[in-house]
PDB file of C-alpha atoms and ligand atoms in Angstrom:
ATOM      1  CA  ARG A   1       0.000   0.000   0.000  1.00 57.00           C
ATOM      2  CA  ALA A   2       2.785   2.379   0.988  1.00 62.00           C
ATOM      3  CA  LYS A   3       4.525   1.534  -2.257  1.00 65.00           C
ATOM      4  CA  GLY A   4       1.435   2.364  -4.278  1.00 74.00           C
ATOM      5  CA  GLU A   5       1.077   5.700  -2.504  1.00 79.00           C
ATOM      6  CA  GLY A   6       4.696   6.559  -3.261  1.00 82.00           C
ATOM      7  CA  LYS A   7       4.105   5.888  -6.915  1.00 84.00           C
ATOM      8  CA  ASP A   8       0.983   8.042  -6.926  1.00 86.00           C
ATOM      9  CA  ARG A   9       2.885  10.843  -5.275  1.00 86.00           C
ATOM     10  CA  LEU A  10       5.672  10.609  -7.800  1.00 86.00           C
ATOM     11  CA  ALA A  11       3.201  10.755 -10.677  1.00 88.00           C
ATOM     12  CA  PHE A  12       1.575  13.754  -8.993  1.00 85.00           C
ATOM     13  CA  PHE A  13       4.876  15.641  -8.707  1.00 84.00           C
ATOM     14  CA  GLU A  14       5.869  14.731 -12.236  1.00 88.00           C
ATOM     15  CA  ALA A  15       2.604  16.129 -13.555  1.00 89.00           C
ATOM     16  CA  HIS A  16       3.141  19.366 -11.648  1.00 90.00           C
ATOM     17  CA  LEU A  17       6.722  19.664 -12.745  1.00 91.00           C
ATOM     18  CA  GLN A  18       5.720  19.135 -16.341  1.00 93.00           C
ATOM     19  CA  GLU A  19       2.994  21.738 -16.037  1.00 93.00           C
ATOM     20  CA  ALA A  20       5.440  24.256 -14.495  1.00 92.00           C
ATOM     21  CA  LEU A  21       7.950  23.596 -17.262  1.00 94.00           C
ATOM     22  CA  ARG A  22       5.296  24.036 -19.910  1.00 95.00           C
ATOM     23  CA  ARG A  23       4.269  27.373 -18.409  1.00 95.00           C
ATOM     24  CA  GLU A  24       7.900  28.494 -18.155  1.00 96.00           C
ATOM     25  CA  MET A  25       8.565  27.723 -21.832  1.00 96.00           C
ATOM     26  CA  HIS A  26       5.304  29.290 -22.944  1.00 97.00           C
ATOM     27  CA  LEU A  27       5.995  32.515 -20.996  1.00 98.00           C
ATOM     28  CA  LEU A  28       9.598  32.658 -22.131  1.00 98.00           C
ATOM     29  CA  GLU A  29       8.652  32.418 -25.773  1.00 98.00           C
ATOM     30  CA  ALA A  30       5.910  35.029 -25.405  1.00 98.00           C
ATOM     31  CA  LEU A  31       8.233  37.393 -23.526  1.00 98.00           C
ATOM     32  CA  ARG A  32      10.932  37.116 -26.209  1.00 98.00           C
ATOM     33  CA  HIS A  33       8.305  37.748 -28.851  1.00 98.00           C
ATOM     34  CA  ASP A  34       6.825  40.790 -27.061  1.00 98.00           C
ATOM     35  CA  LEU A  35      10.239  42.261 -26.274  1.00 98.00           C
ATOM     36  CA  GLU A  36      11.309  41.971 -29.904  1.00 98.00           C
ATOM     37  CA  ARG A  37       8.195  43.828 -31.017  1.00 98.00           C
ATOM     38  CA  GLU A  38       8.088  46.118 -27.971  1.00 97.00           C
ATOM     39  CA  LYS A  39       4.446  45.192 -27.477  1.00 97.00           C
ATOM     40  CA  GLY A  40       2.571  44.158 -24.341  1.00 98.00           C
ATOM     41  CA  LEU A  41       5.295  45.626 -22.105  1.00 98.00           C
ATOM     42  CA  TRP A  42       4.938  49.012 -20.437  1.00 98.00           C
ATOM     43  CA  LEU A  43       6.126  51.024 -17.465  1.00 98.00           C
ATOM     44  CA  ALA A  44       4.107  51.929 -14.402  1.00 98.00           C
ATOM     45  CA  TYR A  45       5.412  54.835 -12.339  1.00 98.00           C
ATOM     46  CA  GLN A  46       5.228  55.141  -8.577  1.00 98.00           C
ATOM     47  CA  PRO A  47       6.017  58.458  -6.874  1.00 98.00           C
ATOM     48  CA  ILE A  48       8.779  58.940  -4.334  1.00 98.00           C
ATOM     49  CA  VAL A  49       7.255  61.590  -2.132  1.00 98.00           C
ATOM     50  CA  ASP A  50       8.667  64.427  -0.027  1.00 98.00           C
ATOM     51  CA  LEU A  51       6.991  63.645   3.291  1.00 98.00           C
ATOM     52  CA  LYS A  52       6.924  67.328   4.318  1.00 96.00           C
ATOM     53  CA  THR A  53       5.129  68.658   1.259  1.00 96.00           C
ATOM     54  CA  GLY A  54       3.414  65.472   0.078  1.00 96.00           C
ATOM     55  CA  LYS A  55       4.708  66.203  -3.424  1.00 98.00           C
ATOM     56  CA  PRO A  56       6.526  63.681  -5.643  1.00 98.00           C
ATOM     57  CA  VAL A  57      10.242  64.402  -6.049  1.00 98.00           C
ATOM     58  CA  ALA A  58      10.930  61.447  -8.363  1.00 98.00           C
ATOM     59  CA  LEU A  59       9.172  58.492 -10.021  1.00 98.00           C
ATOM     60  CA  GLU A  60      10.210  54.845  -9.953  1.00 98.00           C
ATOM     61  CA  ALA A  61       9.665  53.000 -13.231  1.00 98.00           C
ATOM     62  CA  LEU A  62       8.253  49.500 -12.681  1.00 98.00           C
ATOM     63  CA  LEU A  63       8.018  47.095 -15.607  1.00 98.00           C
ATOM     64  CA  ARG A  64       4.662  45.556 -16.456  1.00 98.00           C
ATOM     65  CA  TRP A  65       3.822  42.727 -18.818  1.00 98.00           C
ATOM     66  CA  ARG A  66       0.478  41.520 -20.167  1.00 98.00           C
ATOM     67  CA  LEU A  67       1.014  37.868 -19.184  1.00 98.00           C
ATOM     68  CA  ALA A  68       2.576  37.782 -15.693  1.00 98.00           C
ATOM     69  CA  SER A  69       3.563  39.883 -12.690  1.00 98.00           C
ATOM     70  CA  PRO A  70       7.130  41.181 -12.203  1.00 97.00           C
ATOM     71  CA  GLY A  71       7.589  38.720  -9.354  1.00 96.00           C
ATOM     72  CA  GLU A  72       7.232  35.927 -11.924  1.00 97.00           C
ATOM     73  CA  PHE A  73       8.604  37.223 -15.216  1.00 98.00           C
ATOM     74  CA  ILE A  74      11.685  39.049 -13.918  1.00 97.00           C
ATOM     75  CA  PRO A  75      13.188  35.943 -12.277  1.00 96.00           C
ATOM     76  CA  LEU A  76      12.197  34.050 -15.429  1.00 97.00           C
ATOM     77  CA  ALA A  77      14.040  36.558 -17.614  1.00 97.00           C
ATOM     78  CA  GLU A  78      17.060  36.245 -15.321  1.00 95.00           C
ATOM     79  CA  ARG A  79      17.039  32.439 -15.529  1.00 95.00           C
ATOM     80  CA  HIS A  80      17.048  32.594 -19.319  1.00 96.00           C
ATOM     81  CA  ARG A  81      19.536  35.458 -19.747  1.00 95.00           C
ATOM     82  CA  LEU A  82      16.895  37.793 -21.099  1.00 97.00           C
ATOM     83  CA  MET A  83      17.273  40.401 -18.371  1.00 96.00           C
ATOM     84  CA  ALA A  84      19.954  42.430 -20.137  1.00 95.00           C
ATOM     85  CA  SER A  85      17.742  43.162 -23.162  1.00 96.00           C
ATOM     86  CA  LEU A  86      14.691  43.647 -20.980  1.00 97.00           C
ATOM     87  CA  GLY A  87      16.648  46.116 -18.847  1.00 98.00           C
ATOM     88  CA  GLN A  88      17.761  48.059 -21.915  1.00 97.00           C
ATOM     89  CA  PHE A  89      14.156  48.297 -23.030  1.00 98.00           C
ATOM     90  CA  VAL A  90      13.129  49.651 -19.612  1.00 98.00           C
ATOM     91  CA  LEU A  91      15.960  52.181 -19.471  1.00 98.00           C
ATOM     92  CA  ARG A  92      15.298  53.479 -22.977  1.00 98.00           C
ATOM     93  CA  ARG A  93      11.562  53.725 -22.408  1.00 98.00           C
ATOM     94  CA  ALA A  94      12.026  55.444 -19.029  1.00 98.00           C
ATOM     95  CA  CYS A  95      14.402  58.003 -20.568  1.00 98.00           C
ATOM     96  CA  GLN A  96      12.078  58.577 -23.534  1.00 98.00           C
ATOM     97  CA  GLU A  97       9.110  59.170 -21.243  1.00 98.00           C
ATOM     98  CA  GLN A  98      10.978  61.360 -18.732  1.00 98.00           C
ATOM     99  CA  PRO A  99      10.099  64.700 -20.420  1.00 97.00           C
ATOM    100  CA  ARG A 100       6.410  63.803 -19.988  1.00 97.00           C
ATOM    101  CA  HIS A 101       6.668  64.172 -16.204  1.00 97.00           C
ATOM    102  CA  GLY A 102       9.885  66.154 -15.803  1.00 98.00           C
ATOM    103  CA  LEU A 103      10.978  64.395 -12.611  1.00 98.00           C
ATOM    104  CA  PRO A 104      14.092  62.301 -12.059  1.00 98.00           C
ATOM    105  CA  VAL A 105      13.269  58.675 -12.898  1.00 98.00           C
ATOM    106  CA  HIS A 106      14.419  55.662 -10.860  1.00 99.00           C
ATOM    107  CA  VAL A 107      15.161  52.533 -12.898  1.00 98.00           C
ATOM    108  CA  ASN A 108      15.802  49.100 -11.358  1.00 98.00           C
ATOM    109  CA  VAL A 109      18.974  47.383 -12.515  1.00 97.00           C
ATOM    110  CA  SER A 110      19.248  43.616 -12.281  1.00 94.00           C
ATOM    111  CA  PRO A 111      22.535  41.947 -11.266  1.00 91.00           C
ATOM    112  CA  GLN A 112      22.898  40.488 -14.765  1.00 91.00           C
ATOM    113  CA  GLU A 113      22.919  43.933 -16.325  1.00 94.00           C
ATOM    114  CA  LEU A 114      25.331  45.513 -13.884  1.00 94.00           C
ATOM    115  CA  LEU A 115      27.740  42.586 -14.066  1.00 92.00           C
ATOM    116  CA  ASP A 116      28.168  43.242 -17.803  1.00 93.00           C
ATOM    117  CA  PRO A 117      31.307  45.407 -18.123  1.00 94.00           C
ATOM    118  CA  HIS A 118      29.691  47.242 -21.056  1.00 96.00           C
ATOM    119  CA  TYR A 119      26.761  48.387 -18.926  1.00 97.00           C
ATOM    120  CA  PRO A 120      28.017  51.973 -18.322  1.00 98.00           C
ATOM    121  CA  ALA A 121      28.566  52.405 -22.077  1.00 98.00           C
ATOM    122  CA  HIS A 122      25.020  51.169 -22.786  1.00 98.00           C
ATOM    123  CA  VAL A 123      23.607  53.652 -20.291  1.00 98.00           C
ATOM    124  CA  ALA A 124      25.653  56.507 -21.774  1.00 98.00           C
ATOM    125  CA  GLN A 125      24.401  55.567 -25.254  1.00 98.00           C
ATOM    126  CA  ILE A 126      20.768  55.562 -24.164  1.00 98.00           C
ATOM    127  CA  LEU A 127      21.163  58.937 -22.431  1.00 98.00           C
ATOM    128  CA  GLU A 128      22.665  60.349 -25.606  1.00 98.00           C
ATOM    129  CA  ASP A 129      20.019  58.831 -27.912  1.00 98.00           C
ATOM    130  CA  THR A 130      17.110  60.040 -25.807  1.00 98.00           C
ATOM    131  CA  GLY A 131      18.564  63.389 -24.732  1.00 98.00           C
ATOM    132  CA  CYS A 132      17.829  62.531 -21.093  1.00 98.00           C
ATOM    133  CA  ALA A 133      20.102  64.439 -18.686  1.00 98.00           C
ATOM    134  CA  PRO A 134      22.152  62.105 -16.435  1.00 98.00           C
ATOM    135  CA  GLU A 135      20.904  64.094 -13.442  1.00 98.00           C
ATOM    136  CA  ASN A 136      17.391  62.859 -14.238  1.00 98.00           C
ATOM    137  CA  LEU A 137      18.366  59.199 -13.977  1.00 98.00           C
ATOM    138  CA  VAL A 138      18.677  57.253 -10.734  1.00 98.00           C
ATOM    139  CA  LEU A 139      19.676  53.588 -10.888  1.00 98.00           C
ATOM    140  CA  GLU A 140      18.419  51.252  -8.168  1.00 98.00           C
ATOM    141  CA  VAL A 141      20.740  48.337  -7.418  1.00 95.00           C
ATOM    142  CA  THR A 142      20.475  45.601  -4.809  1.00 90.00           C
ATOM    143  CA  GLU A 143      23.168  44.854  -2.290  1.00 84.00           C
ATOM    144  CA  SER A 144      23.645  41.294  -3.511  1.00 81.00           C
ATOM    145  CA  THR A 145      25.070  42.622  -6.797  1.00 82.00           C
ATOM    146  CA  LEU A 146      27.823  44.381  -4.924  1.00 82.00           C
ATOM    147  CA  ILE A 147      29.208  41.586  -2.758  1.00 79.00           C
ATOM    148  CA  PRO A 148      32.964  42.078  -2.574  1.00 75.00           C
ATOM    149  CA  ASP A 149      34.082  39.247  -4.834  1.00 81.00           C
ATOM    150  CA  GLU A 150      35.693  39.913  -8.187  1.00 83.00           C
ATOM    151  CA  ARG A 151      32.435  40.419 -10.072  1.00 83.00           C
ATOM    152  CA  GLY A 152      31.073  42.579  -7.286  1.00 85.00           C
ATOM    153  CA  ARG A 153      34.145  44.768  -7.485  1.00 87.00           C
ATOM    154  CA  GLU A 154      33.639  45.178 -11.234  1.00 89.00           C
ATOM    155  CA  ALA A 155      30.007  46.122 -10.682  1.00 92.00           C
ATOM    156  CA  THR A 156      31.105  48.648  -8.072  1.00 93.00           C
ATOM    157  CA  GLY A 157      33.582  50.072 -10.596  1.00 94.00           C
ATOM    158  CA  SER A 158      30.765  50.436 -13.131  1.00 96.00           C
ATOM    159  CA  LEU A 159      28.725  52.384 -10.615  1.00 96.00           C
ATOM    160  CA  GLN A 160      31.659  54.734 -10.087  1.00 97.00           C
ATOM    161  CA  ILE A 161      31.832  55.370 -13.838  1.00 97.00           C
ATOM    162  CA  LEU A 162      28.093  56.033 -13.981  1.00 98.00           C
ATOM    163  CA  ARG A 163      28.241  58.454 -11.063  1.00 98.00           C
ATOM    164  CA  ARG A 164      31.024  60.377 -12.770  1.00 98.00           C
ATOM    165  CA  LEU A 165      28.591  60.797 -15.690  1.00 97.00           C
ATOM    166  CA  GLY A 166      26.150  62.416 -13.270  1.00 98.00           C
ATOM    167  CA  VAL A 167      23.807  59.427 -12.856  1.00 98.00           C
ATOM    168  CA  ARG A 168      22.789  58.754  -9.241  1.00 98.00           C
ATOM    169  CA  VAL A 169      22.682  55.337  -7.577  1.00 98.00           C
ATOM    170  CA  PHE A 170      20.389  54.109  -4.803  1.00 97.00           C
ATOM    171  CA  LEU A 171      20.616  50.843  -2.908  1.00 95.00           C
ATOM    172  CA  ASP A 172      17.214  49.108  -3.235  1.00 94.00           C
ATOM    173  CA  ASP A 173      15.504  47.004  -0.541  1.00 90.00           C
ATOM    174  CA  PHE A 174      18.201  47.912   1.959  1.00 89.00           C
ATOM    175  CA  GLY A 175      18.350  45.469   4.841  1.00 80.00           C
ATOM    176  CA  SER A 176      16.911  42.485   3.000  1.00 74.00           C
ATOM    177  CA  GLY A 177      20.358  41.301   1.902  1.00 69.00           C
ATOM    178  CA  HIS A 178      23.367  40.713   4.088  1.00 67.00           C
ATOM    179  CA  SER A 179      24.913  44.141   4.084  1.00 67.00           C
ATOM    180  CA  SER A 180      27.854  44.906   6.256  1.00 69.00           C
ATOM    181  CA  LEU A 181      27.720  48.411   7.631  1.00 73.00           C
ATOM    182  CA  GLU A 182      31.346  48.899   6.789  1.00 75.00           C
ATOM    183  CA  ARG A 183      30.685  48.060   3.161  1.00 78.00           C
ATOM    184  CA  LEU A 184      27.792  50.491   2.975  1.00 84.00           C
ATOM    185  CA  ALA A 185      30.200  53.272   3.897  1.00 85.00           C
ATOM    186  CA  GLN A 186      32.414  52.303   0.945  1.00 86.00           C
ATOM    187  CA  LEU A 187      29.785  51.758  -1.739  1.00 90.00           C
ATOM    188  CA  PRO A 188      29.472  54.379  -4.470  1.00 93.00           C
ATOM    189  CA  VAL A 189      25.819  55.201  -3.759  1.00 96.00           C
ATOM    190  CA  ASP A 190      23.813  58.380  -3.216  1.00 97.00           C
ATOM    191  CA  GLY A 191      20.934  56.954  -1.261  1.00 97.00           C
ATOM    192  CA  LEU A 192      19.253  53.883   0.141  1.00 95.00           C
ATOM    193  CA  LYS A 193      15.720  52.592   0.165  1.00 96.00           C
ATOM    194  CA  LEU A 194      14.639  50.946   3.376  1.00 94.00           C
ATOM    195  CA  GLY A 195      13.027  47.682   2.250  1.00 92.00           C
ATOM    196  CA  GLN A 196       9.304  47.288   2.797  1.00 92.00           C
ATOM    197  CA  ALA A 197       9.940  44.264   5.004  1.00 91.00           C
ATOM    198  CA  PHE A 198      11.288  46.723   7.564  1.00 91.00           C
ATOM    199  CA  THR A 199       8.452  49.184   7.185  1.00 93.00           C
ATOM    200  CA  GLN A 200       5.933  46.389   7.577  1.00 93.00           C
ATOM    201  CA  ALA A 201       7.742  44.955  10.599  1.00 93.00           C
ATOM    202  CA  LEU A 202       6.998  48.233  12.404  1.00 94.00           C
ATOM    203  CA  GLY A 203       3.384  47.146  12.745  1.00 93.00           C
ATOM    204  CA  SER A 204       0.573  49.657  12.949  1.00 93.00           C
ATOM    205  CA  PRO A 205       0.566  51.765  14.976  1.00 95.00           C
ATOM    206  CA  PRO A 206       4.336  51.288  15.416  1.00 95.00           C
ATOM    207  CA  ASP A 207       5.677  50.647  18.897  1.00 93.00           C
ATOM    208  CA  PRO A 208       8.810  52.844  19.239  1.00 92.00           C
ATOM    209  CA  GLN A 209      10.285  50.370  21.748  1.00 94.00           C
ATOM    210  CA  SER A 210      10.038  47.364  19.429  1.00 93.00           C
ATOM    211  CA  PRO A 211      13.214  45.874  17.929  1.00 92.00           C
ATOM    212  CA  ALA A 212      11.932  46.658  14.406  1.00 91.00           C
ATOM    213  CA  ALA A 213      11.464  50.332  15.300  1.00 94.00           C
ATOM    214  CA  ARG A 214      14.956  50.533  16.762  1.00 93.00           C
ATOM    215  CA  VAL A 215      16.475  48.996  13.635  1.00 90.00           C
ATOM    216  CA  VAL A 216      14.625  51.456  11.380  1.00 94.00           C
ATOM    217  CA  ALA A 217      15.813  54.385  13.513  1.00 95.00           C
ATOM    218  CA  ALA A 218      19.373  53.068  13.375  1.00 92.00           C
ATOM    219  CA  VAL A 219      19.284  52.679   9.577  1.00 92.00           C
ATOM    220  CA  LEU A 220      18.100  56.274   9.215  1.00 95.00           C
ATOM    221  CA  ALA A 221      20.831  57.516  11.551  1.00 95.00           C
ATOM    222  CA  LEU A 222      23.385  55.550   9.566  1.00 92.00           C
ATOM    223  CA  ALA A 223      22.165  57.008   6.259  1.00 95.00           C
ATOM    224  CA  LYS A 224      22.410  60.514   7.702  1.00 96.00           C
ATOM    225  CA  THR A 225      25.915  59.903   9.032  1.00 95.00           C
ATOM    226  CA  LEU A 226      27.024  58.675   5.618  1.00 94.00           C
ATOM    227  CA  GLY A 227      25.350  61.604   3.856  1.00 96.00           C
ATOM    228  CA  LEU A 228      22.943  59.300   2.002  1.00 97.00           C
ATOM    229  CA  GLN A 229      19.362  60.076   1.112  1.00 97.00           C
ATOM    230  CA  ALA A 230      16.898  57.625   2.657  1.00 98.00           C
ATOM    231  CA  VAL A 231      13.563  56.511   1.217  1.00 98.00           C
ATOM    232  CA  ALA A 232      11.125  54.453   3.299  1.00 97.00           C
ATOM    233  CA  GLU A 233       9.436  51.903   1.012  1.00 97.00           C
ATOM    234  CA  GLY A 234       6.085  50.209   1.576  1.00 97.00           C
ATOM    235  CA  VAL A 235       4.259  53.054   3.369  1.00 97.00           C
ATOM    236  CA  GLU A 236       0.716  51.719   3.504  1.00 97.00           C
ATOM    237  CA  ASP A 237      -1.038  53.570   6.314  1.00 95.00           C
ATOM    238  CA  GLU A 238      -1.255  56.862   8.203  1.00 97.00           C
ATOM    239  CA  HIS A 239       0.175  55.570  11.490  1.00 97.00           C
ATOM    240  CA  VAL A 240       3.328  54.345   9.808  1.00 97.00           C
ATOM    241  CA  LEU A 241       3.621  57.537   7.772  1.00 97.00           C
ATOM    242  CA  ALA A 242       3.350  59.716  10.881  1.00 97.00           C
ATOM    243  CA  TYR A 243       5.885  57.562  12.681  1.00 97.00           C
ATOM    244  CA  LEU A 244       8.430  57.670   9.839  1.00 97.00           C
ATOM    245  CA  LYS A 245       8.041  61.442   9.571  1.00 97.00           C
ATOM    246  CA  ALA A 246       8.573  61.871  13.297  1.00 96.00           C
ATOM    247  CA  LEU A 247      11.687  59.695  13.065  1.00 96.00           C
ATOM    248  CA  GLY A 248      13.078  62.088  10.478  1.00 97.00           C
ATOM    249  CA  PHE A 249      12.490  60.381   7.122  1.00 98.00           C
ATOM    250  CA  ARG A 250      12.263  62.998   4.362  1.00 98.00           C
ATOM    251  CA  LEU A 251      11.248  60.618   1.563  1.00 98.00           C
ATOM    252  CA  GLY A 252       8.719  57.811   1.291  1.00 98.00           C
ATOM    253  CA  GLN A 253       7.092  55.490  -1.204  1.00 98.00           C
ATOM    254  CA  GLY A 254       4.095  53.214  -0.898  1.00 98.00           C
ATOM    255  CA  TYR A 255       0.454  52.576  -1.734  1.00 98.00           C
ATOM    256  CA  LEU A 256      -0.676  55.285   0.711  1.00 98.00           C
ATOM    257  CA  LEU A 257       1.441  57.920  -1.058  1.00 98.00           C
ATOM    258  CA  GLY A 258       0.793  56.782  -4.619  1.00 98.00           C
ATOM    259  CA  LYS A 259       0.264  53.529  -6.495  1.00 98.00           C
ATOM    260  CA  PRO A 260       2.233  52.497  -9.580  1.00 98.00           C
ATOM    261  CA  THR A 261       0.353  53.956 -12.579  1.00 97.00           C
ATOM    262  CA  PRO A 262       1.101  54.047 -16.319  1.00 96.00           C
ATOM    263  CA  LEU A 263       1.690  57.499 -17.860  1.00 92.00           C
ATOM    264  CA  TYR A 264      -0.516  56.668 -20.803  1.00 75.00           C
ATOM    265  CA  SER A 265      -3.756  54.837 -21.232  1.00 62.00           C
ATOM    266  CA  GLU A 266      -3.487  51.727 -23.431  1.00 53.00           C
ATOM    267  CA  GLU A 267      -4.996  53.463 -26.473  1.00 44.00           C
ATOM    268  CA  GLU A 268      -2.231  56.064 -26.819  1.00 45.00           C
TER     269      GLU A 268
HETATM  270  P1  C2E B 301      11.215  47.153  -6.019  1.00 87.07           P
HETATM  271  O1  C2E B 301      12.184  47.790  -6.949  1.00 87.07           O
HETATM  272  O2  C2E B 301      11.591  47.105  -4.580  1.00 87.07           O
HETATM  273  O3  C2E B 301       9.841  47.913  -6.249  1.00 87.07           O
HETATM  274  C1  C2E B 301       8.884  48.107  -5.247  1.00 87.07           C
HETATM  275  C2  C2E B 301       7.797  47.071  -5.322  1.00 87.07           C
HETATM  276  O4  C2E B 301       6.933  47.249  -4.207  1.00 87.07           O
HETATM  277  C3  C2E B 301       6.909  47.219  -6.556  1.00 87.07           C
HETATM  278  O5  C2E B 301       6.432  45.927  -6.871  1.00 87.07           O
HETATM  279  C4  C2E B 301       5.764  48.062  -6.019  1.00 87.07           C
HETATM  280  O6  C2E B 301       4.577  47.925  -6.758  1.00 87.07           O
HETATM  281  C5  C2E B 301       5.622  47.493  -4.635  1.00 87.07           C
HETATM  282  N1  C2E B 301       5.022  48.441  -3.695  1.00 87.07           N
HETATM  283  C6  C2E B 301       4.987  49.780  -3.757  1.00 87.07           C
HETATM  284  N2  C2E B 301       4.377  50.325  -2.708  1.00 87.07           N
HETATM  285  C7  C2E B 301       4.001  49.287  -1.915  1.00 87.07           C
HETATM  286  C8  C2E B 301       3.303  49.207  -0.654  1.00 87.07           C
HETATM  287  O7  C2E B 301       2.912  50.191  -0.040  1.00 87.07           O
HETATM  288  N3  C2E B 301       3.108  47.954  -0.151  1.00 87.07           N
HETATM  289  C9  C2E B 301       3.535  46.838  -0.793  1.00 87.07           C
HETATM  290  N4  C2E B 301       3.273  45.649  -0.234  1.00 87.07           N
HETATM  291  N5  C2E B 301       4.194  46.880  -1.989  1.00 87.07           N
HETATM  292  C10 C2E B 301       4.422  48.095  -2.534  1.00 87.07           C
HETATM  293  P2  C2E B 301       6.425  45.370  -8.348  1.00 87.07           P
HETATM  294  O8  C2E B 301       6.117  46.461  -9.322  1.00 87.07           O
HETATM  295  O9  C2E B 301       5.600  44.143  -8.346  1.00 87.07           O
HETATM  296  O10 C2E B 301       7.927  44.989  -8.594  1.00 87.07           O
HETATM  297  C11 C2E B 301       8.535  44.001  -7.809  1.00 87.07           C
HETATM  298  C12 C2E B 301      10.020  43.999  -8.021  1.00 87.07           C
HETATM  299  O11 C2E B 301      10.324  43.624  -9.366  1.00 87.07           O
HETATM  300  C13 C2E B 301      10.672  45.365  -7.837  1.00 87.07           C
HETATM  301  O12 C2E B 301      10.894  45.632  -6.485  1.00 87.07           O
HETATM  302  C14 C2E B 301      11.946  45.168  -8.609  1.00 87.07           C
HETATM  303  O13 C2E B 301      12.904  44.497  -7.834  1.00 87.07           O
HETATM  304  C15 C2E B 301      11.512  44.271  -9.731  1.00 87.07           C
HETATM  305  N6  C2E B 301      11.312  45.098 -10.948  1.00 87.07           N
HETATM  306  C16 C2E B 301      10.226  45.778 -11.365  1.00 87.07           C
HETATM  307  N7  C2E B 301      10.481  46.414 -12.543  1.00 87.07           N
HETATM  308  C17 C2E B 301      11.775  46.118 -12.847  1.00 87.07           C
HETATM  309  C18 C2E B 301      12.648  46.461 -13.934  1.00 87.07           C
HETATM  310  O14 C2E B 301      12.302  47.210 -14.863  1.00 87.07           O
HETATM  311  N8  C2E B 301      13.906  45.935 -13.908  1.00 87.07           N
HETATM  312  C19 C2E B 301      14.333  45.130 -12.885  1.00 87.07           C
HETATM  313  N9  C2E B 301      15.581  44.660 -12.926  1.00 87.07           N
HETATM  314  N10 C2E B 301      13.552  44.803 -11.862  1.00 87.07           N
HETATM  315  C20 C2E B 301      12.289  45.285 -11.829  1.00 87.07           C
HETATM  316 MG1   MG B 302      13.223  49.491  -6.883  1.00 87.07          MG
HETATM  317 MG1   MG B 303      12.543  48.303  -3.354  1.00 87.07          MG
HETATM  318 MG1   MG B 304      13.294  44.601  -5.276  1.00 87.07          MG
END
């Protein structure tokens, strides 16, 4: 009986695996097709807000696709080495659309893109082609890209080149990786975004004595000491907003402050 069950279970897993593989291949082919034609892919923009005035000071470009959410298709693109071309599409589109809103635009950079030694040259080319001023571009990178091995050092060198061009760099989802504080002080970055895991760990209303609240306060103090701008991500309610403001955060992002929205309606 046990043997029979084992067999059933194996067949069950095989069926699921096959289904997952089929979906992966189907999505991959569709994504390649859409990217080639630049159809079915668009950018949503979410404001980064000055917490004093409530006004947006920048927009983050977030890639959208007709067939899946970013949480699914971005890892998929990374697995199949499609992220570099997808990233170029995003950067070009974000730079092209920048005059429509006139604010600096934040663009997410995947590890695969930044680890390509030609990345700074690609960025420079896109800035030139689109006429976007380097000051209007902010690249968001994750800590894991910048681990101090050989590739990480190359990526860090690329960021230095980009900053000399006038492009700014922010560390995304700060705190979700394994960042050493010492390394943060050495990284060529202009700002950090406190990951939404931290913001959410505050609870609502936040308890200032909780460990999560102390960590958030310490991260802000650290950013200030290092002369970095700090953005609190994942601001979803008034209690948390008030708390972050009182702590001294100048910048925030989250559903309460503004949801990701396309610049154009589909018909345009
Ligand atoms: P991210 O760069 O940290 O972007 C923030 C994510 O949090 C976005 O998810 C945004 O919609 C979501 N978010 C914003 N406010 C709130 C909030 O108040 N509460 C909660 N729970 N979530 C909030 P999205 O658009 O699904 O993107 C997920 C991730 O996919 C991004 O995280 C980024 O890492 C990646 N991604 C998106 N577009 C691109 C892209 O063009 N290139 C690359 N390399 N990665 C991208
Ligand atoms: Mg980001
Ligand atoms: Mg983030
Ligand atoms: Mg992220």
